[in-house]
Amino acid sequence: MNFVAIDVETACADRSSICQIGIAAFQQGKMVRCEGLLIDPETKFLAFNSNLHGIVSKHVAGAPTWKIVYPVLREWLSNCTLVSHTYFDRVALLAACRRYQLEMFPYVQWVDSCEIARRAWPHLPNHKLTSLAEHFKMEYRAHDAAEDARVAGEILLLAKATASKLRHVRKVLR
């Protein structure tokens, strides 16, 4: 199971205002790389967003812009299966690309780990990353893009394992 989990944090309500990206690469069901990168969104930060993720303008002073980061991301993420917890991150990446008149990098498929979690564990009261991490006793620092990407990837792996067990149980019960 090879995929790359992605998460972004934004500076304001404008989804193109990516101020941090987190990327966690998984190969054969194991995380092999996890990185977070601050990005200068070239816009003002709203207090709501900063209170959520803790990033303010001084943190991104001197950080690369989306236009600078894009070629590296395109090279790394093209033709991969991408995973995010909800489609917020996908929409934000598309918005940032549009803002800078860049093409969205091609991907094999985009998987929503939140939707997968809903199917795997419909009995849970909600499927937020924080709730899932708590339920599965994962160490986790919410709203850090690298941590969010890592946990989204781990949730997908857990859901796959749960689905495999359920298929096995169904076969035994037939």
C-alpha positions as a LaTeX table, in Angstrom:
\begin{tabular}{lrrr}
\hline
Residue & $x$ (\AA) & $y$ (\AA) & $z$ (\AA) \\
\hline
Met1 & 0.00 & 0.00 & 0.00 \\
Asn2 & 1.87 & 3.03 & $-1.33$ \\
Phe3 & 0.48 & 6.54 & $-0.99$ \\
Val4 & 1.29 & 10.07 & 0.15 \\
Ala5 & $-0.87$ & 11.73 & 2.81 \\
Ile6 & $-1.15$ & 15.51 & 2.61 \\
Asp7 & $-2.46$ & 18.19 & 4.92 \\
Val8 & $-2.41$ & 21.97 & 4.69 \\
Glu9 & $-3.05$ & 24.82 & 7.08 \\
Thr10 & $-4.32$ & 28.14 & 5.76 \\
Ala11 & $-3.76$ & 31.70 & 6.89 \\
Cys12 & $-7.35$ & 32.84 & 6.38 \\
Ala13 & $-10.69$ & 31.86 & 4.86 \\
Asp14 & $-9.18$ & 31.99 & 1.36 \\
Arg15 & $-8.33$ & 28.35 & 0.71 \\
Ser16 & $-5.38$ & 29.34 & $-1.49$ \\
Ser17 & $-3.68$ & 30.91 & 1.57 \\
Ile18 & $-1.61$ & 27.82 & 2.40 \\
Cys19 & 0.84 & 28.66 & 5.19 \\
Gln20 & 1.98 & 25.11 & 5.99 \\
Ile21 & 1.98 & 21.80 & 4.16 \\
Gly22 & 2.58 & 18.41 & 5.68 \\
Ile23 & 3.46 & 15.35 & 3.66 \\
Ala24 & 3.75 & 11.77 & 4.91 \\
Ala25 & 4.87 & 9.11 & 2.44 \\
Phe26 & 3.86 & 5.49 & 3.02 \\
Gln27 & 5.37 & 2.51 & 1.22 \\
Gln28 & 4.23 & $-1.05$ & 1.70 \\
Gly29 & 2.09 & 0.02 & 4.65 \\
Lys30 & 4.87 & 1.85 & 6.54 \\
Met31 & 5.60 & 5.55 & 6.82 \\
Val32 & 8.96 & 6.25 & 5.21 \\
Arg33 & 9.03 & 10.05 & 5.26 \\
Cys34 & 7.16 & 12.81 & 7.05 \\
Glu35 & 7.86 & 16.49 & 6.58 \\
Gly36 & 6.25 & 19.82 & 7.26 \\
Leu37 & 7.06 & 23.05 & 5.50 \\
Leu38 & 6.03 & 26.60 & 6.27 \\
Ile39 & 4.90 & 28.62 & 3.26 \\
Asp40 & 4.49 & 32.37 & 2.92 \\
Pro41 & 0.83 & 32.71 & 1.86 \\
Glu42 & 1.40 & 36.32 & 0.77 \\
Thr43 & $-1.74$ & 37.38 & 2.60 \\
Lys44 & $-2.80$ & 38.42 & 6.09 \\
Phe45 & $-3.47$ & 35.87 & 8.79 \\
Leu46 & $-6.84$ & 35.79 & 10.49 \\
Ala47 & $-6.87$ & 35.33 & 14.25 \\
Phe48 & $-9.26$ & 32.38 & 13.90 \\
Asn49 & $-6.81$ & 30.45 & 11.74 \\
Ser50 & $-3.76$ & 31.39 & 13.80 \\
Asn51 & $-5.52$ & 30.36 & 17.00 \\
Leu52 & $-6.22$ & 26.99 & 15.42 \\
His53 & $-2.76$ & 26.11 & 14.15 \\
Gly54 & $-0.50$ & 28.57 & 15.96 \\
Ile55 & 1.12 & 29.97 & 12.81 \\
Val56 & 1.38 & 33.74 & 12.48 \\
Ser57 & 3.04 & 36.01 & 9.91 \\
Lys58 & 6.39 & 36.12 & 11.76 \\
His59 & 6.65 & 32.32 & 11.44 \\
Val60 & 6.49 & 32.47 & 7.65 \\
Ala61 & 8.73 & 35.54 & 7.21 \\
Gly62 & 11.36 & 34.45 & 4.71 \\
Ala63 & 9.59 & 31.17 & 3.93 \\
Pro64 & 9.12 & 30.24 & 0.28 \\
Thr65 & 5.85 & 31.08 & $-1.46$ \\
Trp66 & 3.59 & 28.49 & $-3.10$ \\
Lys67 & 5.08 & 29.39 & $-6.48$ \\
Ile68 & 8.57 & 28.50 & $-5.19$ \\
Val69 & 7.49 & 25.30 & $-3.39$ \\
Tyr70 & 5.29 & 24.05 & $-6.23$ \\
Pro71 & 8.00 & 22.57 & $-8.55$ \\
Val72 & 9.43 & 20.47 & $-5.71$ \\
Leu73 & 5.96 & 19.27 & $-4.69$ \\
Arg74 & 5.04 & 18.54 & $-8.29$ \\
Glu75 & 8.12 & 16.37 & $-8.71$ \\
Trp76 & 7.51 & 14.53 & $-5.44$ \\
Leu77 & 3.73 & 14.09 & $-5.63$ \\
Ser78 & 3.01 & 13.56 & $-9.32$ \\
Asn79 & 1.50 & 10.23 & $-10.24$ \\
Cys80 & 0.99 & 9.16 & $-6.63$ \\
Thr81 & $-2.12$ & 8.11 & $-4.79$ \\
Leu82 & $-2.82$ & 11.07 & $-2.51$ \\
Val83 & $-4.68$ & 10.93 & 0.79 \\
Ser84 & $-6.16$ & 13.70 & 2.91 \\
His85 & $-8.62$ & 13.77 & 5.76 \\
Thr86 & $-11.59$ & 15.40 & 3.99 \\
Tyr87 & $-11.26$ & 17.16 & 0.67 \\
Phe88 & $-10.38$ & 20.53 & 2.22 \\
Asp89 & $-6.71$ & 19.93 & 1.43 \\
Arg90 & $-7.40$ & 18.97 & $-2.19$ \\
Val91 & $-9.49$ & 22.11 & $-2.70$ \\
Ala92 & $-6.79$ & 24.25 & $-1.04$ \\
Leu93 & $-4.07$ & 22.84 & $-3.30$ \\
Leu94 & $-6.21$ & 23.45 & $-6.38$ \\
Ala95 & $-6.93$ & 27.01 & $-5.20$ \\
Ala96 & $-3.24$ & 27.73 & $-4.60$ \\
Cys97 & $-2.35$ & 26.41 & $-8.05$ \\
Arg98 & $-5.07$ & 28.53 & $-9.66$ \\
Arg99 & $-3.95$ & 31.61 & $-7.73$ \\
Tyr100 & $-0.44$ & 31.29 & $-9.18$ \\
Gln101 & $-1.64$ & 30.07 & $-12.60$ \\
Leu102 & $-0.04$ & 26.65 & $-12.14$ \\
Glu103 & $-1.41$ & 23.28 & $-13.18$ \\
Met104 & $-2.44$ & 20.94 & $-10.41$ \\
Phe105 & 0.07 & 18.12 & $-10.36$ \\
Pro106 & $-1.29$ & 14.87 & $-11.79$ \\
Tyr107 & $-2.17$ & 12.13 & $-9.32$ \\
Val108 & $-3.35$ & 8.55 & $-9.66$ \\
Gln109 & $-6.28$ & 8.99 & $-7.29$ \\
Trp110 & $-7.25$ & 11.08 & $-4.28$ \\
Val111 & $-8.55$ & 9.23 & $-1.23$ \\
Asp112 & $-10.52$ & 10.86 & 1.58 \\
Ser113 & $-9.43$ & 9.13 & 4.81 \\
Cys114 & $-12.40$ & 10.67 & 6.67 \\
Glu115 & $-14.85$ & 8.96 & 4.32 \\
Ile116 & $-12.92$ & 5.69 & 4.65 \\
Ala117 & $-13.05$ & 6.04 & 8.47 \\
Arg118 & $-16.83$ & 6.60 & 8.33 \\
Arg119 & $-17.21$ & 3.34 & 6.45 \\
Ala120 & $-14.77$ & 1.39 & 8.62 \\
Trp121 & $-16.12$ & 2.61 & 11.97 \\
Pro122 & $-19.70$ & 3.83 & 11.50 \\
His123 & $-20.38$ & 3.38 & 15.23 \\
Leu124 & $-17.98$ & 6.16 & 16.25 \\
Pro125 & $-19.64$ & 9.47 & 17.22 \\
Asn126 & $-17.51$ & 11.43 & 14.72 \\
His127 & $-14.56$ & 10.93 & 12.43 \\
Lys128 & $-12.42$ & 13.99 & 13.08 \\
Leu129 & $-8.69$ & 13.31 & 13.15 \\
Thr130 & $-8.49$ & 14.34 & 16.80 \\
Ser131 & $-11.30$ & 11.95 & 17.75 \\
Leu132 & $-9.88$ & 9.07 & 15.73 \\
Ala133 & $-6.39$ & 9.59 & 17.13 \\
Glu134 & $-7.80$ & 9.60 & 20.64 \\
His135 & $-9.94$ & 6.52 & 19.98 \\
Phe136 & $-6.95$ & 4.57 & 18.63 \\
Lys137 & $-4.59$ & 6.00 & 21.29 \\
Met138 & $-2.23$ & 7.64 & 18.80 \\
Glu139 & 0.22 & 10.32 & 19.85 \\
Tyr140 & $-0.88$ & 13.36 & 17.93 \\
Arg141 & $-0.49$ & 17.15 & 17.88 \\
Ala142 & $-3.53$ & 18.47 & 16.02 \\
His143 & $-3.35$ & 21.22 & 13.39 \\
Asp144 & 0.31 & 20.72 & 12.63 \\
Ala145 & 0.23 & 19.83 & 8.93 \\
Ala146 & 2.90 & 17.10 & 9.15 \\
Glu147 & 1.14 & 15.51 & 12.14 \\
Asp148 & $-2.24$ & 15.73 & 10.42 \\
Ala149 & $-0.81$ & 14.09 & 7.29 \\
Arg150 & 0.83 & 11.32 & 9.32 \\
Val151 & $-2.32$ & 10.53 & 11.28 \\
Ala152 & $-4.50$ & 10.61 & 8.14 \\
Gly153 & $-2.17$ & 8.01 & 6.62 \\
Glu154 & $-2.19$ & 5.88 & 9.75 \\
Ile155 & $-6.00$ & 6.04 & 9.89 \\
Leu156 & $-6.15$ & 4.81 & 6.30 \\
Leu157 & $-3.87$ & 1.88 & 7.19 \\
Leu158 & $-6.00$ & 1.02 & 10.23 \\
Ala159 & $-9.16$ & 1.15 & 8.15 \\
Lys160 & $-7.60$ & $-1.17$ & 5.57 \\
Ala161 & $-6.62$ & $-3.62$ & 8.33 \\
Thr162 & $-10.14$ & $-3.43$ & 9.79 \\
Ala163 & $-11.69$ & $-4.09$ & 6.37 \\
Ser164 & $-9.41$ & $-7.12$ & 5.87 \\
Lys165 & $-10.41$ & $-8.54$ & 9.25 \\
Leu166 & $-14.10$ & $-7.98$ & 8.50 \\
Arg167 & $-13.78$ & $-9.82$ & 5.16 \\
His168 & $-12.09$ & $-12.70$ & 6.97 \\
Val169 & $-14.84$ & $-12.82$ & 9.61 \\
Arg170 & $-17.55$ & $-12.76$ & 6.92 \\
Lys171 & $-15.88$ & $-15.69$ & 5.12 \\
Val172 & $-15.67$ & $-17.70$ & 8.35 \\
Leu173 & $-19.34$ & $-17.02$ & 9.16 \\
Arg174 & $-20.62$ & $-18.20$ & 5.77 \\
\hline
\end{tabular}
